[in-house]
XYZ file of C-alpha atoms in Angstrom:
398
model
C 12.691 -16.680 -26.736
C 13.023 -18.847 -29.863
C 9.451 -19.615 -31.139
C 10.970 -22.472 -33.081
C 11.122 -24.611 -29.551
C 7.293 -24.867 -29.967
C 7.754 -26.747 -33.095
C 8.853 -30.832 -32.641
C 11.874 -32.076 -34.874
C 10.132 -35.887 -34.408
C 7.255 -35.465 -36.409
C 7.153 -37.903 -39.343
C 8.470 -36.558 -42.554
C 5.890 -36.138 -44.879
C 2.801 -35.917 -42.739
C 4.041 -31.979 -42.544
C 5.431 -30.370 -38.894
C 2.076 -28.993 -37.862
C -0.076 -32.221 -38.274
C -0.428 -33.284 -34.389
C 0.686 -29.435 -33.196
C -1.769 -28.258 -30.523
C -0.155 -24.314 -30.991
C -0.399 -21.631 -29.090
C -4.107 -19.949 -29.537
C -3.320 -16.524 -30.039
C -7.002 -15.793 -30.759
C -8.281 -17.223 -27.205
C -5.195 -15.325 -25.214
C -6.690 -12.074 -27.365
C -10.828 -12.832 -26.610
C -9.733 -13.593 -22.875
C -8.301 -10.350 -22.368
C -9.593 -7.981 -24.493
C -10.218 -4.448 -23.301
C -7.337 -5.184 -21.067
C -3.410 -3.829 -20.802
C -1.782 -6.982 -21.367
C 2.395 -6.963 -21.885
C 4.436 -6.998 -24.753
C 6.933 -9.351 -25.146
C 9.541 -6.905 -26.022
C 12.026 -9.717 -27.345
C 9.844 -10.591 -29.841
C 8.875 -7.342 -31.631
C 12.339 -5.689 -30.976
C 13.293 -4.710 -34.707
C 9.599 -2.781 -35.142
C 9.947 -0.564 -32.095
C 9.251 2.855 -33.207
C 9.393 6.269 -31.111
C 5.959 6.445 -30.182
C 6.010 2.631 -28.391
C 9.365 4.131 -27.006
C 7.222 7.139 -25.627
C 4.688 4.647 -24.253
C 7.276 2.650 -22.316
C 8.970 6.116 -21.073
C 5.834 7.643 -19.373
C 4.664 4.204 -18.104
C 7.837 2.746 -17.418
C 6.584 -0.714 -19.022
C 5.129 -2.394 -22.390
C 1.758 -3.137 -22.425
C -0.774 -2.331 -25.095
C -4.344 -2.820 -25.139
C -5.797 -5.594 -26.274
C -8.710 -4.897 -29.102
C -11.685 -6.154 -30.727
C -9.782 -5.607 -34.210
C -6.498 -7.509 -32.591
C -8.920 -9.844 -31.978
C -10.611 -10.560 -35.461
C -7.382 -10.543 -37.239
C -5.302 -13.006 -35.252
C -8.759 -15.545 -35.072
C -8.861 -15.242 -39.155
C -5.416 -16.120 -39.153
C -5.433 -19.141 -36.298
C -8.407 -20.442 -38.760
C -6.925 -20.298 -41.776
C -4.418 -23.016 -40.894
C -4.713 -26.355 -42.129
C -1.734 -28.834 -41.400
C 0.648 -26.299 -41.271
C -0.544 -24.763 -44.679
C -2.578 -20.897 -45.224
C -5.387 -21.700 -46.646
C -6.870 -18.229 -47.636
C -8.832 -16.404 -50.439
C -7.325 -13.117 -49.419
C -2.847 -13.395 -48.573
C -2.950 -9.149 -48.396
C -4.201 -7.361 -45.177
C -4.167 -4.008 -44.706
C -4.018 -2.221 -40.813
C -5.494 1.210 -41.950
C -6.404 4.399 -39.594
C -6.185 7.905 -38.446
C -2.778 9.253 -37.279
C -1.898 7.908 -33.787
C -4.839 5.659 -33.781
C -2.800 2.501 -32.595
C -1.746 0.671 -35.697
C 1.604 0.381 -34.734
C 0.852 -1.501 -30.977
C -2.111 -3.428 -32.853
C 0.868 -4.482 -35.938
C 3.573 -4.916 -32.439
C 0.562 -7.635 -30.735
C -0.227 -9.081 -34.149
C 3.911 -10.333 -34.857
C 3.911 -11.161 -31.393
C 1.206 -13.436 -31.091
C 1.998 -15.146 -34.944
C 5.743 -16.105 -33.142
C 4.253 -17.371 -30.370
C 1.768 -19.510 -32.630
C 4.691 -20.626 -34.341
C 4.642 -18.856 -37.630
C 8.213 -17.315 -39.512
C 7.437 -13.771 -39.471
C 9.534 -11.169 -41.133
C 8.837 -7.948 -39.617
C 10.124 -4.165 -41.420
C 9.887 -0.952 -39.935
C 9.636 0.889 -43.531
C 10.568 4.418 -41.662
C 13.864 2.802 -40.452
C 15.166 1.549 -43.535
C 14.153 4.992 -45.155
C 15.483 6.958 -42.292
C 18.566 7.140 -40.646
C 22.635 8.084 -41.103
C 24.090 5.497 -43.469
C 23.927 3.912 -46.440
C 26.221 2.767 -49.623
C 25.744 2.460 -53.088
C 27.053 -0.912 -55.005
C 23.894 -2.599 -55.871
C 22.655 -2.718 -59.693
C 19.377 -3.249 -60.655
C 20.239 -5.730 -63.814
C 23.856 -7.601 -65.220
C 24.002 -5.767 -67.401
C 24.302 -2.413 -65.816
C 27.359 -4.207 -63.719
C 29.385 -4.791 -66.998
C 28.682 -2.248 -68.457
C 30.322 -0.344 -65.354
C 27.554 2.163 -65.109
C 26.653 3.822 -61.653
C 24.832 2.043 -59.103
C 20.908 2.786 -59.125
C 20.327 1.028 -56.110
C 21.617 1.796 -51.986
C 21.751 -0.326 -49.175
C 21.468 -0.403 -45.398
C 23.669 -2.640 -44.164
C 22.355 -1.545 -40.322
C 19.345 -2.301 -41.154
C 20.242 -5.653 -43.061
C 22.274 -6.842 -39.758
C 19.196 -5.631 -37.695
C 16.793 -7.683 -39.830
C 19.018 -10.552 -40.071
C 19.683 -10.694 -36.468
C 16.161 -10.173 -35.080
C 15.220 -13.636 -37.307
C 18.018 -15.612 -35.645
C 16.863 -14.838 -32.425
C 13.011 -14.982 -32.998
C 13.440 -18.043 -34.948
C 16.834 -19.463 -35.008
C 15.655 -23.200 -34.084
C 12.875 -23.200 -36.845
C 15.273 -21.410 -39.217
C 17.470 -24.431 -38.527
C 15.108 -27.130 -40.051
C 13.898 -24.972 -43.262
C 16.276 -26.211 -46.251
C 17.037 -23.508 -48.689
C 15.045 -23.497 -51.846
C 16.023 -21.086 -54.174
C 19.743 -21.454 -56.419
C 20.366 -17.866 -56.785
C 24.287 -16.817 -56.766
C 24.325 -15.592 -53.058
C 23.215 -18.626 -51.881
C 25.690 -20.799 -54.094
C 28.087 -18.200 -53.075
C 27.134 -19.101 -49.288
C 27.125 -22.785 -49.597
C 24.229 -22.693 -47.043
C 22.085 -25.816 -46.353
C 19.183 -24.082 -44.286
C 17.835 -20.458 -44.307
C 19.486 -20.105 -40.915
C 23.259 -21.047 -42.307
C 22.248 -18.114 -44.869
C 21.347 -16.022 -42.314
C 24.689 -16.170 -40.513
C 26.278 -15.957 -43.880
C 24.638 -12.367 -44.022
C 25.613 -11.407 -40.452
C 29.490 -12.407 -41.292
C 29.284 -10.562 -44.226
C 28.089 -7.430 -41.789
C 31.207 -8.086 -39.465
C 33.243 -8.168 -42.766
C 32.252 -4.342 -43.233
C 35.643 -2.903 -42.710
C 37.491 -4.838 -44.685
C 35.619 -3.010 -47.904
C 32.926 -0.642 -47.652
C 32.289 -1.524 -51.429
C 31.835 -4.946 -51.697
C 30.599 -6.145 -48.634
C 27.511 -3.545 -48.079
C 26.533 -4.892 -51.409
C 27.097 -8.268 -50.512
C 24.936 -7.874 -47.534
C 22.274 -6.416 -49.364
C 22.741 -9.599 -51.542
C 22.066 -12.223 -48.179
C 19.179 -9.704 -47.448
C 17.525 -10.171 -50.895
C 17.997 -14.166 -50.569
C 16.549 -14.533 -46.858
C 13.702 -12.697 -48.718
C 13.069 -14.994 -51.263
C 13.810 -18.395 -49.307
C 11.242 -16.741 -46.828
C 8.389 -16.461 -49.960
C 9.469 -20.071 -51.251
C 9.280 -21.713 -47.370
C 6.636 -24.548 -47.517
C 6.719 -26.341 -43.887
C 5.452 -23.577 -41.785
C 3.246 -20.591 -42.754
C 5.109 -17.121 -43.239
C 4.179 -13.310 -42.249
C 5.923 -10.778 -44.177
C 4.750 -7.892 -41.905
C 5.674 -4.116 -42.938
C 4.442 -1.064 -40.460
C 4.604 2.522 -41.653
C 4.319 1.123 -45.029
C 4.074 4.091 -46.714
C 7.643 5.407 -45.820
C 8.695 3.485 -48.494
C 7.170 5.512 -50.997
C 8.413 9.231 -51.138
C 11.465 11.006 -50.224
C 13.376 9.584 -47.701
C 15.780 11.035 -45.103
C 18.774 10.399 -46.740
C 21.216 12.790 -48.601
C 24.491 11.619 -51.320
C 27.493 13.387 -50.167
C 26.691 16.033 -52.666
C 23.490 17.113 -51.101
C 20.660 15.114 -53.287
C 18.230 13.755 -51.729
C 17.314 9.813 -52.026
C 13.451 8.946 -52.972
C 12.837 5.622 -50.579
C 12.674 3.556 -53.584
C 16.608 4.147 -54.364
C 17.048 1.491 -51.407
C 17.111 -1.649 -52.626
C 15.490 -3.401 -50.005
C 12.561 -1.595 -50.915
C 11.797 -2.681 -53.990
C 10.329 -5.693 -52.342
C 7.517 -3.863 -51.625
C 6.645 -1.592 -54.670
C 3.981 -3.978 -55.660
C 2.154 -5.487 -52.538
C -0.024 -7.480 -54.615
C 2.595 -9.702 -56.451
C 4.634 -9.442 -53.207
C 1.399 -11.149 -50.940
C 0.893 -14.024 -54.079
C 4.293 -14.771 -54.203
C 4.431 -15.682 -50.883
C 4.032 -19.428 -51.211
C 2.846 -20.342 -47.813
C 1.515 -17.493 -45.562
C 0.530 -13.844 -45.901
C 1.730 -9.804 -46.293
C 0.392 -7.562 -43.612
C 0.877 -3.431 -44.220
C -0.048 -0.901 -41.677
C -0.811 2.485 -43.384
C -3.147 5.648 -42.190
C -6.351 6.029 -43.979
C -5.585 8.954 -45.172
C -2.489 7.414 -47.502
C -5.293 4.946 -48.637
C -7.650 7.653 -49.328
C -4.913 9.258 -51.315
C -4.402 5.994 -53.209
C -8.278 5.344 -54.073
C -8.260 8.697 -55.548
C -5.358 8.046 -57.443
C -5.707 4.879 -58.429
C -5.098 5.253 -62.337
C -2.057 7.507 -61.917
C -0.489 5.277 -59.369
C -1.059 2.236 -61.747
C 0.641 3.787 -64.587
C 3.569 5.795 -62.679
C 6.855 4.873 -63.403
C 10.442 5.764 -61.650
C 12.005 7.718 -64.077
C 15.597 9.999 -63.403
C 15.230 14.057 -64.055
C 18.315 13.857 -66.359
C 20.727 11.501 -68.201
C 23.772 11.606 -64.721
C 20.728 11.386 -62.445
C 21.437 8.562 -60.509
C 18.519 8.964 -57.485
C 15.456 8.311 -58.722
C 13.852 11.131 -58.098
C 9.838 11.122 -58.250
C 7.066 13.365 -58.360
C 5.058 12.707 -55.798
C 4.550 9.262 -53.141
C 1.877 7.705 -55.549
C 4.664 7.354 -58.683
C 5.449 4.077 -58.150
C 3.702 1.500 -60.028
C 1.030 -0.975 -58.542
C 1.710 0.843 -55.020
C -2.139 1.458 -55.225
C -2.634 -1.864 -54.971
C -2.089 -2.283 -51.384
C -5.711 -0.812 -51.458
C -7.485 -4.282 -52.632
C -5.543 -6.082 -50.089
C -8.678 -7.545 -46.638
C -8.583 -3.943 -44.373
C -8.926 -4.082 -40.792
C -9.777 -0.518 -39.441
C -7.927 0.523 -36.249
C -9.708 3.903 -34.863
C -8.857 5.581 -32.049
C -9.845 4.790 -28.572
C -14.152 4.547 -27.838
C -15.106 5.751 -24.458
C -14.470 2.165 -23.063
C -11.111 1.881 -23.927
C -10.443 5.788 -23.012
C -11.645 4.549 -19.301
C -9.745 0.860 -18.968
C -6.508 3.360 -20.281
C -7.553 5.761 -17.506
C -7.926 3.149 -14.907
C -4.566 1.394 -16.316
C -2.501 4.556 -15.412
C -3.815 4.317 -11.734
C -3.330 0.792 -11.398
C 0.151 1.128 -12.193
C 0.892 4.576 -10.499
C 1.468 7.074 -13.334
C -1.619 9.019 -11.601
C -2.499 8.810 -8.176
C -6.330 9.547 -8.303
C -9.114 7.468 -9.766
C -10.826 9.487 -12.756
C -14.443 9.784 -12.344
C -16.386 8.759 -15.848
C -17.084 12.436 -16.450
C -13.601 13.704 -15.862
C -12.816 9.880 -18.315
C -15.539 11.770 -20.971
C -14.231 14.881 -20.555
C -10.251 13.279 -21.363
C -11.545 11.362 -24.544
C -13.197 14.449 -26.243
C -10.124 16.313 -25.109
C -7.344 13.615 -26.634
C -10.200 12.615 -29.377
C -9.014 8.692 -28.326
C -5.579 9.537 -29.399
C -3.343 6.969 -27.091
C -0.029 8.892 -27.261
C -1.871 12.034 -25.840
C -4.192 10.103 -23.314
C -1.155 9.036 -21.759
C 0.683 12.231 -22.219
C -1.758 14.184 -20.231
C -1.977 11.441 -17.783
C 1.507 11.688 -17.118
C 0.661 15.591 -16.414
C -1.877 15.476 -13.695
């Protein structure tokens, strides 16, 4: 589905393409059903799926999450704060905090969802996935200089990742993508000749296709597109933006990645990442629309507590041929502790009520064959502690 199609092309210029748009009310779709298993439109959230939605869809054999009060509150603020297609908003940083396995991911999943359907551009990042994972290649510098000097690359790229990113825009919102001119003149898009963020787009996903012609120049060149789409995203004016990130975090410690010596990459030595290392400036540069992070509250515990050392951490290497990045600890990075004056929705774990319309949910669709009784529902939720993942898990088991 390409959320663009809900936008007209005839609107007069100048009067802005949301002035006589009716859209999509993602907030009365929400109130209308909450408390309910509603689907997932898979197409539309495809680049965040993580293993845990995965597990969801493998013991129910479908995609539906539950729809929440706190799904609720956060897609009304953001319906409201749109005025002729512009955010209007006191607070552009929102934070999806909770325990472990509370939900954050399905409520972050329903929230992109339901802002493509509205018609916003949203940019959605699984953090874990661009820290985690087989590949990557080094060819990116952080400054000119560095290139002509000839000095080692500081920076590593995905290019999976990049072609996953790039791709899952095109299809989302390839007809919008088509109408937004580019507004930036940095050297990749010169380099691309593009006219609209779309025609840079495809510039990135030929440059992916490119790959074996030099594993050198074209990962870097990717990473390039990637870092443009970015930025012509934060400078888009005619329709408001969502720069969503879930499992936030993940960007900010070790990641799962090794040199071909054996050293270990910190997340931050991916240059995609560095979009991220302060939220703050990230969310305010953002000309038209808003960042969204999804973190557990115990990372944001960890950051109120370290609030001063966090502010004042820099990347440094351990020694002069160090070439990684290596940090102390997932709170050296400066401003990351920022992320913790961003507008917090909690997501807890399921209440009693949503333990039972889970319970009844599993009956209705056959993964159990008997009808729980509200003490054996009771006895589940103190058992599983509201924990979805192992409400459905034990479900699965009866």
């Amino acid at each position: 589905m390409q959320c663009g199609s809900l936008l007209s092309r005839s609107w007069p210029k100048g009067l802005g393409r949301w002035n006589d748009l009716r859209p999509y009310s993602s907030a009365e779709f929400l109130t209308k059903n909450v408390g309910k298993l509603m689907p997932l439109d898979k197409g539309l959230v495809q680049e965040g799926i993580a293993p845990a939605v995965l597990r969801h869809e493998e013991l129910t054999g479908r995609l539906d999450s539950l729809i929440r009060h706190q799904d609720v509150r956060l897609n009304e603020e953001l319906d409201n704060m749109i005025r002729e297609g512009k955010v209007m908003t006191d607070s552009n940083a929102y934070v999806l905090s909770g325990p472990t396995k509370c939900g954050k991911t399905m409520s972050m999943l329903r929230l992109v969802e339901q802002r493509r359907k509205s018609g916003w551009l949203v940019l959605f990042v699984r953090a874990r996935k661009w820290s985690f994972g087989k590949y990557f290649y080094n060819g990116a510098y952080k400054t000119k200089k560095e290139k002509m000097q000839g000095v080692e690359p500081l920076w590593y790229d995905r290019p999976e990742q990049s072609r996953e990113l790039l791709q899952s825009l095109r299809t989302a919102h390839g007809d919008i993508l088509g109408d937004l001119p580019v507004l930036t003149d940095s050297e990749t898009v010169k380099e691309s000749k593009a006219e609209s963020i779309l025609e840079l787009v495809d510039y990135g996903l030929r440059l992916y296709d490119r790959l074996d012609e030099d594993w050198f120049t074209f990962p870097r060149l990717l990473g390039d597109a990637t870092d443009a789409v970015m930025e012509e995203l934060k400078a888009a004016e005619d329709v408001p933006v969502m720069i969503a990130v879930d499992e936030y975090p993940s960007f900010f410690g070790m990641s799962g990645l090794s040199s071909a010596d054996g050293n270990k990459l910190v997340s931050q030595a991916l240059r995609f990442s560095w979009h991220f290392r302060d939220p703050m400036k990230l969310a305010n540069s953002i000309k038209n629309g808003v960042f969204v992070a999804s973190l557990s509250g115990r990372y944001m515990g960890f950051l109120n507590t370290k609030k001063e050392k966090a502010a004042s951490c820099r990347m440094v290497p351990l020694n002069a041929n160090d070439h990684y990045n290596l940090v102390k600890d997932p709170s050296d990075i400066r401003h990351v502790g920022d992320i913790t004056r961003g507008l917090t929705y909690e997501i807890p774990r399921f209440t009693e009520e949503e333990t039972q319309a889970m319970l009844t949910y599993t009956n209705q669709i056959g993964l159990v064959s008997d009808v729980f009784s509200p003490e054996k529902a009771n006895y589940l939720h103190a058992l599983t502690q509201g924990t979805p993942e192992e409400l459905l898990t034990i479900c699965k088991a009866f």
